Short mmCIF file of C-alpha atoms in Angstrom, two decimals:
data_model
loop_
_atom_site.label_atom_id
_atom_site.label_comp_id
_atom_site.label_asym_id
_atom_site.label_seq_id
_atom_site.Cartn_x
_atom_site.Cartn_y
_atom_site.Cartn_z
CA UNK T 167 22.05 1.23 -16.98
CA UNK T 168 18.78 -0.51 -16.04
CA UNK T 169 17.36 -2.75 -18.43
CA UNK T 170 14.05 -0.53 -17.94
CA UNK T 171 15.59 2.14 -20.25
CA UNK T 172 16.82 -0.30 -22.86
CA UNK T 173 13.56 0.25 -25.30
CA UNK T 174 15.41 0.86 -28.71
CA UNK T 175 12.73 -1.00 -30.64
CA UNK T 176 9.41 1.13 -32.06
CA UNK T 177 6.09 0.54 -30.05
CA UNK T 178 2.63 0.40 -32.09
CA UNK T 179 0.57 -0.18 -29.28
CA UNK T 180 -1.88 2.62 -28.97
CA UNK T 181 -1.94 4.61 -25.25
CA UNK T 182 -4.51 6.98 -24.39
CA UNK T 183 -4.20 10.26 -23.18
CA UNK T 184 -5.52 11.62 -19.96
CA UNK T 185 -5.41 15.52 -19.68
CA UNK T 186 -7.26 15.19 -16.68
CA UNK T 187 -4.44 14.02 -14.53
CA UNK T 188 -2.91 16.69 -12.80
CA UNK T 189 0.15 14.17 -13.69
CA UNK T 190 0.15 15.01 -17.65
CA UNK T 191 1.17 17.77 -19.46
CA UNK T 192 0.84 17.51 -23.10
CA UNK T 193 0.31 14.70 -23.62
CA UNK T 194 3.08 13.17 -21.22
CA UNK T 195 3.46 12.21 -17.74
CA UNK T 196 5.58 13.65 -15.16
CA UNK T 197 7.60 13.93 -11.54
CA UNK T 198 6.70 16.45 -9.45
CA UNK T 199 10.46 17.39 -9.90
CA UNK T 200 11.84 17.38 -12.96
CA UNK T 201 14.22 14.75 -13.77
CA UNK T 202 17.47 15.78 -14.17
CA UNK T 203 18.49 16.03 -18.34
CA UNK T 204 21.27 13.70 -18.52
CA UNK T 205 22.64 15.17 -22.05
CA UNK T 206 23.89 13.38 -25.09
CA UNK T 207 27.24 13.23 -24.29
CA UNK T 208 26.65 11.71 -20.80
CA UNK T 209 23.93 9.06 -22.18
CA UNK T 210 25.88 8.09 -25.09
CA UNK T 211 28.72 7.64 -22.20
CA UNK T 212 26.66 5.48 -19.89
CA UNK T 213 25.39 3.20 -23.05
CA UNK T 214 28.85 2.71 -24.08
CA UNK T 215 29.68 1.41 -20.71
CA UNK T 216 27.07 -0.72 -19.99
CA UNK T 217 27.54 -2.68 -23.47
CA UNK T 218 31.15 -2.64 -23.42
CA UNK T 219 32.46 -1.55 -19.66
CA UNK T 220 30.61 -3.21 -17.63
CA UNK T 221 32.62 -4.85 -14.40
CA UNK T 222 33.50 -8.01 -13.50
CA UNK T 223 30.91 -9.75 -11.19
CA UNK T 224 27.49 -8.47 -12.12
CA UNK T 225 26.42 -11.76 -12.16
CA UNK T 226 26.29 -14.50 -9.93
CA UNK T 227 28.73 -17.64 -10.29
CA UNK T 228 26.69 -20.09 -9.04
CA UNK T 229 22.73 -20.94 -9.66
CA UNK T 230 20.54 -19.19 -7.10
CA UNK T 231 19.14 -21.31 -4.30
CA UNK T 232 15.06 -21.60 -5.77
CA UNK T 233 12.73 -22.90 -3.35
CA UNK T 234 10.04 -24.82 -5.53
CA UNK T 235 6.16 -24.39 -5.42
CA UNK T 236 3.68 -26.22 -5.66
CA UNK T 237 -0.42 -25.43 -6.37
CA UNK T 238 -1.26 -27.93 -3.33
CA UNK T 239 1.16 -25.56 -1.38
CA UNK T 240 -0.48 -22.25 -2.30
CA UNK T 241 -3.80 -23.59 -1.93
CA UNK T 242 -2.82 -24.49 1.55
CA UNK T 243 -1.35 -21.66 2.44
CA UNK T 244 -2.84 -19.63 5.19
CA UNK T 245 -3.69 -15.81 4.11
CA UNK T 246 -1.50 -13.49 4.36
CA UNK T 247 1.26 -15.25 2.64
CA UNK T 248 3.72 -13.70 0.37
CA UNK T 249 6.30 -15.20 -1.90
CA UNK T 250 9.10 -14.07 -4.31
CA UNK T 251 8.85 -14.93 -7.35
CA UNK T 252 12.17 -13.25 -8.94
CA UNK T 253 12.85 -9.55 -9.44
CA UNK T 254 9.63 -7.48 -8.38
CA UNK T 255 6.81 -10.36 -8.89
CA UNK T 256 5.43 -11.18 -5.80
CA UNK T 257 2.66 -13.71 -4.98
CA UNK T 258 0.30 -12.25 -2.48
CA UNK T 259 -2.32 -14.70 -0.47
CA UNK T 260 -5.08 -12.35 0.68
CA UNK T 261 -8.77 -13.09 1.71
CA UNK T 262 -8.58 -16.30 0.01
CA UNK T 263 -7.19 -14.88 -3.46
CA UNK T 264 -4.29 -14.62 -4.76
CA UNK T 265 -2.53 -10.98 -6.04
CA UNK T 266 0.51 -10.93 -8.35
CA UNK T 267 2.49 -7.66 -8.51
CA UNK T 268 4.23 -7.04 -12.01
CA UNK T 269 4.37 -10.47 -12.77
CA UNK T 270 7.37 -11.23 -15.31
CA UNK T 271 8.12 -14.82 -16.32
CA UNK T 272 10.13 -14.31 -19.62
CA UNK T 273 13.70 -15.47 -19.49
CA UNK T 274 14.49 -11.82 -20.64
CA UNK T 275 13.72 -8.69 -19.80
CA UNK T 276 14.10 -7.69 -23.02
CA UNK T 277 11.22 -6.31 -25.93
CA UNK T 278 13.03 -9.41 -28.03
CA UNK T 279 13.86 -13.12 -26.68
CA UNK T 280 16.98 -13.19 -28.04
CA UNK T 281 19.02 -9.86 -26.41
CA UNK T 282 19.12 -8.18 -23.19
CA UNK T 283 18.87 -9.00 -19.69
CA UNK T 284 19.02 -12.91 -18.74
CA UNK T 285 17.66 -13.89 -15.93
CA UNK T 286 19.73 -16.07 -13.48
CA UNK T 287 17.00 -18.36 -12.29
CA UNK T 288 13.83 -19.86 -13.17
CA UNK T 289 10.72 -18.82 -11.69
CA UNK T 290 9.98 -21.27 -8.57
CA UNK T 291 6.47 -22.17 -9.99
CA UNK T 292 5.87 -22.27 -13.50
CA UNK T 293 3.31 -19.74 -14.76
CA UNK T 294 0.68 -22.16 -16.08
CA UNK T 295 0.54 -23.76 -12.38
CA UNK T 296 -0.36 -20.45 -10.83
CA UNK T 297 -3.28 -20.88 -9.02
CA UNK T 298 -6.04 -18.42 -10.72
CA UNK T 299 -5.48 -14.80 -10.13
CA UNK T 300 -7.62 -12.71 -7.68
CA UNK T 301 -5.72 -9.68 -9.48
CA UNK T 302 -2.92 -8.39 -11.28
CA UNK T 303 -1.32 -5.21 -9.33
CA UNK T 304 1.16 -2.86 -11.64
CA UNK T 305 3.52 -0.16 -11.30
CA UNK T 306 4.80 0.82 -15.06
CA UNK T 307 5.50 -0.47 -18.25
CA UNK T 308 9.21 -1.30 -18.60
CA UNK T 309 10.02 -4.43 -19.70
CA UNK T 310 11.55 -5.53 -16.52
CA UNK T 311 8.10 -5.01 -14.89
CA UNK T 312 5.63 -5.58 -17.47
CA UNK T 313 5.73 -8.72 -19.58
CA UNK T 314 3.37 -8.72 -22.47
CA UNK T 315 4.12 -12.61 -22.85
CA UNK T 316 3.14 -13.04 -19.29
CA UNK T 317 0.37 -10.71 -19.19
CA UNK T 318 -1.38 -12.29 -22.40
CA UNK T 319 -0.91 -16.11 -20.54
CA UNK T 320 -2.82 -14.99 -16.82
CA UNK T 321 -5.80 -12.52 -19.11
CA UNK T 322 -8.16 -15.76 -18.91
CA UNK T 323 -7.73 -16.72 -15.55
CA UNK T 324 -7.08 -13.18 -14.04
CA UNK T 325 -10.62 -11.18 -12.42
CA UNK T 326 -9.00 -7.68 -12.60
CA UNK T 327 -5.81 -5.94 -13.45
CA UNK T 328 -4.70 -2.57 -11.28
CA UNK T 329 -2.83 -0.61 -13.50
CA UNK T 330 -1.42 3.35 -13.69
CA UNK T 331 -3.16 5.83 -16.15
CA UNK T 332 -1.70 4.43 -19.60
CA UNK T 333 -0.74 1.41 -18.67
CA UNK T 334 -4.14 -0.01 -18.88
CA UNK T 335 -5.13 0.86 -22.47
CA UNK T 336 -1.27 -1.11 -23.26
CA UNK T 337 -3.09 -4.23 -21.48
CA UNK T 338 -6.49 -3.44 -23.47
CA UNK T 339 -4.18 -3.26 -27.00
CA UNK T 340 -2.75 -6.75 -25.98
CA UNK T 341 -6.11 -8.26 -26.08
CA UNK T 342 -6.77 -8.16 -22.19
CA UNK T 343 -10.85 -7.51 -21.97
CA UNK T 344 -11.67 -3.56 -21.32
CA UNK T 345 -13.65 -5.01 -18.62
CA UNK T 346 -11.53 -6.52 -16.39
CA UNK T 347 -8.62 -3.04 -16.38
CA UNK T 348 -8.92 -0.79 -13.78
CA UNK T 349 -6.36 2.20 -14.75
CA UNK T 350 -5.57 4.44 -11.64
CA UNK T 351 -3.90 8.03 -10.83
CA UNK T 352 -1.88 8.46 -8.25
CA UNK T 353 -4.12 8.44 -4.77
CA UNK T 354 -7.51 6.71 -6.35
CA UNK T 355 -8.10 3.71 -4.98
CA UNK T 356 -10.53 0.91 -5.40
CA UNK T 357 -12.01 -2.06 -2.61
CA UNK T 358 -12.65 -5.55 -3.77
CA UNK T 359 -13.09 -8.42 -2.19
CA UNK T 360 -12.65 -6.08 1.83
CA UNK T 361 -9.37 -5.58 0.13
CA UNK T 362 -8.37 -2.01 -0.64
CA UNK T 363 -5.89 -0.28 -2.81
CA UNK T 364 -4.45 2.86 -3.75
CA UNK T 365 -1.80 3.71 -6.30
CA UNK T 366 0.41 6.32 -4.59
CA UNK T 367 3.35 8.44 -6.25
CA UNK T 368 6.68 7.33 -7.42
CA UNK T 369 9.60 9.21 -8.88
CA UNK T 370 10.59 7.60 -12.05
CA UNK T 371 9.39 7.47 -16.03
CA UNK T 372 8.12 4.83 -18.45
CA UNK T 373 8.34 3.73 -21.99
CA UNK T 374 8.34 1.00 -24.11
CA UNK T 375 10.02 2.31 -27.54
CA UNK T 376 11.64 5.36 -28.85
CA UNK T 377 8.82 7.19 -28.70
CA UNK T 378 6.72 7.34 -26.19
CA UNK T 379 8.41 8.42 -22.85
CA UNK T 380 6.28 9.15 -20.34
CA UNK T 381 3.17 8.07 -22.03
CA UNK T 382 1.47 6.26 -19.29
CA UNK T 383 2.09 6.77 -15.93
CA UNK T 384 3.97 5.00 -13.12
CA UNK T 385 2.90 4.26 -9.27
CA UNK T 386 3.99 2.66 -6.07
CA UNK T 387 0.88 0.69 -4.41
CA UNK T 388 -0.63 0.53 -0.70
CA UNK T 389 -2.44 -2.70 0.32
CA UNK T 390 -4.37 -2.89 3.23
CA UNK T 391 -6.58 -6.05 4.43
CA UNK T 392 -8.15 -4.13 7.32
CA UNK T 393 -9.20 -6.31 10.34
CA UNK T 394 -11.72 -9.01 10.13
CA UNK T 395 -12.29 -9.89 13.66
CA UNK T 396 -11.82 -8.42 17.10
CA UNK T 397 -8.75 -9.39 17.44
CA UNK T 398 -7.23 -9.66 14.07
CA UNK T 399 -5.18 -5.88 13.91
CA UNK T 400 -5.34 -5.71 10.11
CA UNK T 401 -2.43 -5.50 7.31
CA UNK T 402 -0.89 -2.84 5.48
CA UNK T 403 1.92 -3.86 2.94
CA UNK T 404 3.43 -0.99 0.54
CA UNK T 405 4.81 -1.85 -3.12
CA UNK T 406 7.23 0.49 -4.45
CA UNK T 407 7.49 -0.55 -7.86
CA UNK T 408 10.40 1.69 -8.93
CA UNK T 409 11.20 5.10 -7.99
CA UNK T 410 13.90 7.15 -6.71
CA UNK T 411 14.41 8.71 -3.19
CA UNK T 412 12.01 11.50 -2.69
CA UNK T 413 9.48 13.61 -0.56
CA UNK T 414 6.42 11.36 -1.69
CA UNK T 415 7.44 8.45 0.82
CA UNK T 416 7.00 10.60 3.81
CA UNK T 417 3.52 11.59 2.40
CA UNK T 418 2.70 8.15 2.19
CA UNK T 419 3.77 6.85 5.26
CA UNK T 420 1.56 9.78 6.94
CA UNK T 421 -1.41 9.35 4.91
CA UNK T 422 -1.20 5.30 5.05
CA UNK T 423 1.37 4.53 7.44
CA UNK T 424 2.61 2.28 9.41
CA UNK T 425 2.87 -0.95 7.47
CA UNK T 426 3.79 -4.06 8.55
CA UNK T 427 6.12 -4.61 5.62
CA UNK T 428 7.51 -2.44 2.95
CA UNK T 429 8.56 -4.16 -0.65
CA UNK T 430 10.83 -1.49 -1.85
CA UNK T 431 13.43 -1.64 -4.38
CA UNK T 432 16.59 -1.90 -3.86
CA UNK T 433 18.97 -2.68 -6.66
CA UNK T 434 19.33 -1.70 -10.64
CA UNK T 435 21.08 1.62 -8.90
CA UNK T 436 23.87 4.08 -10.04
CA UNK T 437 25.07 7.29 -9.10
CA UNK T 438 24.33 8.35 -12.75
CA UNK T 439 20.39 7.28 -12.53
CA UNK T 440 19.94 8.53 -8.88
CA UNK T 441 16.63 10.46 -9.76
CA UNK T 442 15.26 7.11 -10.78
CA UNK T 443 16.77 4.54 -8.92
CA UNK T 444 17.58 4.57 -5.22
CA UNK T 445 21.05 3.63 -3.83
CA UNK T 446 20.43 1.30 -0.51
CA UNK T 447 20.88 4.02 1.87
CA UNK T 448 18.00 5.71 0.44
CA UNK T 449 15.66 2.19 0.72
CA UNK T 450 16.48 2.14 4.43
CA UNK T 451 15.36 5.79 4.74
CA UNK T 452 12.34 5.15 2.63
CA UNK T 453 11.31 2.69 5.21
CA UNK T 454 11.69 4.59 8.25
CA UNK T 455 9.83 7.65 5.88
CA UNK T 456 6.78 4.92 5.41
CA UNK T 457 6.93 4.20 9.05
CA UNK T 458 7.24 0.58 8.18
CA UNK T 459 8.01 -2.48 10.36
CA UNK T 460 9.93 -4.68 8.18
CA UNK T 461 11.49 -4.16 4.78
CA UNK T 462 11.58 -6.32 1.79
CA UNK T 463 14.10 -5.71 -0.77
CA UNK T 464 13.07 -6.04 -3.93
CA UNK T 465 14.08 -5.32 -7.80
CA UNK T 466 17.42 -7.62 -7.33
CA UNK T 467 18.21 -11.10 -7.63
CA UNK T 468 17.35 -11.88 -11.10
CA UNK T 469 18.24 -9.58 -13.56
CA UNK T 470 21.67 -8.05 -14.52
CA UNK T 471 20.26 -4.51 -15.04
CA UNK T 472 23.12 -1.99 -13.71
CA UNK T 473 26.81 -1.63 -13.05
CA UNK T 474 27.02 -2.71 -9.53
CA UNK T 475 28.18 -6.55 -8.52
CA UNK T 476 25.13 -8.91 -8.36
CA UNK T 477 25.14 -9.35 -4.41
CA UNK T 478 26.23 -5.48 -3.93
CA UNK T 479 22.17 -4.68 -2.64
CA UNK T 480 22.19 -7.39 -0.28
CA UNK T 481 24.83 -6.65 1.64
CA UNK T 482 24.47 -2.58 1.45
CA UNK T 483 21.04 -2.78 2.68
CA UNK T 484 21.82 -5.52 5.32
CA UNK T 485 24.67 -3.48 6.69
CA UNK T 486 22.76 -0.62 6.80
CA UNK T 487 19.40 -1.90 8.44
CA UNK T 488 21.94 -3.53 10.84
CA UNK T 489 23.63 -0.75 11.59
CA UNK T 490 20.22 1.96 11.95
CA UNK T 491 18.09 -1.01 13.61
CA UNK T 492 15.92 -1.88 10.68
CA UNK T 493 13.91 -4.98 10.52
CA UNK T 494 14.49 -7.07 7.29
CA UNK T 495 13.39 -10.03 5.51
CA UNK T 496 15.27 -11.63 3.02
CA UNK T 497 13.37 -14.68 2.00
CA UNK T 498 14.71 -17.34 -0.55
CA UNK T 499 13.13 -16.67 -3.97
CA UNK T 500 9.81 -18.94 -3.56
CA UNK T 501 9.86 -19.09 0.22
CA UNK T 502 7.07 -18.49 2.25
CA UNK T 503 6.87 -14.87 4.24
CA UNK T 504 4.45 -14.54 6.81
CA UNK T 505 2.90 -11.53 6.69
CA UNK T 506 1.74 -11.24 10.07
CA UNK T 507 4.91 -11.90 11.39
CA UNK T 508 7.87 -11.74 8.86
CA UNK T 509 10.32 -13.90 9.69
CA UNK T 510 14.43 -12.59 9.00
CA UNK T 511 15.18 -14.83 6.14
CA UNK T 512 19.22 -15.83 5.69
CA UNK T 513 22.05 -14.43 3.12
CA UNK T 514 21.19 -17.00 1.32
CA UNK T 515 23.16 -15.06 -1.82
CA UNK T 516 26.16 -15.74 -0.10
CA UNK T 517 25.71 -19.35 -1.03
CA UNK T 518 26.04 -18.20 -4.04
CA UNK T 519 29.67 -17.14 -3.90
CA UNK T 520 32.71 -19.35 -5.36
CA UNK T 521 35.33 -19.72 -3.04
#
């Protein structure tokens, strides 16, 4: 089961709540369509076999190929540059500034360093040699996504953090200042720097402990560096944080659409936690919902947070992009994408594979 649901421990920090959302109900957050109850029985089935059933081959046997940065690189970088980082954290060169999306450095994703989730490979650029943050862009709260460690580390040499309804007031709690959180529902949007962005709907939950499901709210992001000179045709990149399959993407993609890449996640998925989590075929038709040019899988990689094999969402959403003519880029995790045009990327996993 993803690692995002694995909150066992009791959260103090205090969340606000915003009635005003159309979003909340009592206190709570919520999908336009219910998610599914999974029952006792069934959840006390699917914890028992991801502790003690899990299969052979969820993680990699060898290291995974890491392309090292450098601060002279980044600072050299044109705009427009993206990079993965590990997981969902990508490193966004826009306008001159750089953008992090849920930026998690800690070797766990885990509320304690010594349990959970490992991660199979350092980050390619320590997080003291970041380059100073233009902003902080993110989706939820889970642990796999938001890294209080991390978070506390880039507050002093961050300008502004995008967060959900919630999510905010858990980065105010942490000692982030009030003034630099910018807390968003779903379809407000904010312009800095020329840049604008607008937290659009997702289909999943959030929580940090046992008790406080749905207490802050969760959101996919839109990007868009409109043009800057006659020729220059502008950029729109979309951010799925996570979320299941559903209606909202086709919204988005006719509100916002089309976008020159798509960062959508793809991996951490089960039959079981389908409302939450989508299976690859579901990515690919996400894209082609956005109206997007190129997709980025994301949410894979680094973590061991489901029941699939490790290199399972490469190759599923390869085949299938192959197979229904979707454009893809796979970069190596620190490798340079070029936003205005993405280049392929290789199956670089399959290096990864003992023969």
């Amino acid at each position: 089961m993803s690692a995002c649901t694995f909150s066992f421990v009791r959260t103090n920090q205090p969340v606000a709540d915003h009635p005003a959302s159309p979003q909340s109900a009592e206190g709570r957050f919520r999908n336009p369509q219910p998610r599914p109850p999974m029952g006792f029985a069934n959840g006390a089935k699917l914890w028992w076999d991801f502790m003690f059933n899990k299969p052979r081959g969820t993680t990699p046997p060898l290291p995974t190929p890491v392309l090292p940065m450098t601060r002279a690189a980044l600072d050299a970088a044109p705009d427009r540059s993206l990079y993965r980082l590990g997981h969902s954290t990508l490193l966004i060169k826009l306008r001159g500034g750089f953008w992090i999306t849920d930026p998690v450095f800690a070797e766990r994703a885990s509320p304690v360093s010594f349990a959970g989730p490992k991660r199979w490979h350092a980050p390619p650029i320590a997080l003291e040699d970041l380059p100073p943050l233009r902003g902080v862009v993110l989706s939820h709260d889970h642990y796999d996504h938001l890294d209080r460690d991390t978070v506390v580390a880039l507050a002093q040499r961050t300008a502004v953090f995008l967060a959900p309804l919630g999510v905010g007031d858990r980065l105010v709690a942490w000692g982030v200042p009030e003034a630099k959180v910018r807390q968003f529902d779903w379809w407000q949007s904010a312009e800095i720097d020329g840049l604008r962005f607008t937290a659009t709907p997702a289909q999943h939950f959030s929580g940090r402990g046992l008790l406080d499901s749905d207490r802050t709210l969760w959101a996919s992001w839109v990007i868009e560096d409109p043009p800057s000179t006659a020729d220059d045709t502008g950029l729109k990149l979309f951010f799925s944080g996570d979320t299941g399959y559903f209606d909202g993407f086709a919204e988005i993609g006719r509100r916002f659409g089309p976008f020159d890449i798509a960062a959508l996640e793809t991996g951490a998925y089960d039959r079981r936690w389908a409302f939450v989590h989508m299976q690859p075929e579901q990515t690919v038709q996400a894209h082609v919902d956005l109206q997007a040019r190129v997709l980025l899988p994301v949410h894979n990689g680094t973590f061991d947070l489901a029941m699939h094999a490790w290199d399972d969402p490469f190759e599923r959403v390869s085949a299938i992009a192959a197979d229904q003519g979707v454009r893809l880029a796979t970069p190596r995790m620190g490798e340079r994408v070029d936003l205005t045009a993405p280049q392929p990327g290789s199956a670089w996993w399959r290096e990864m594979r003992r023969e």
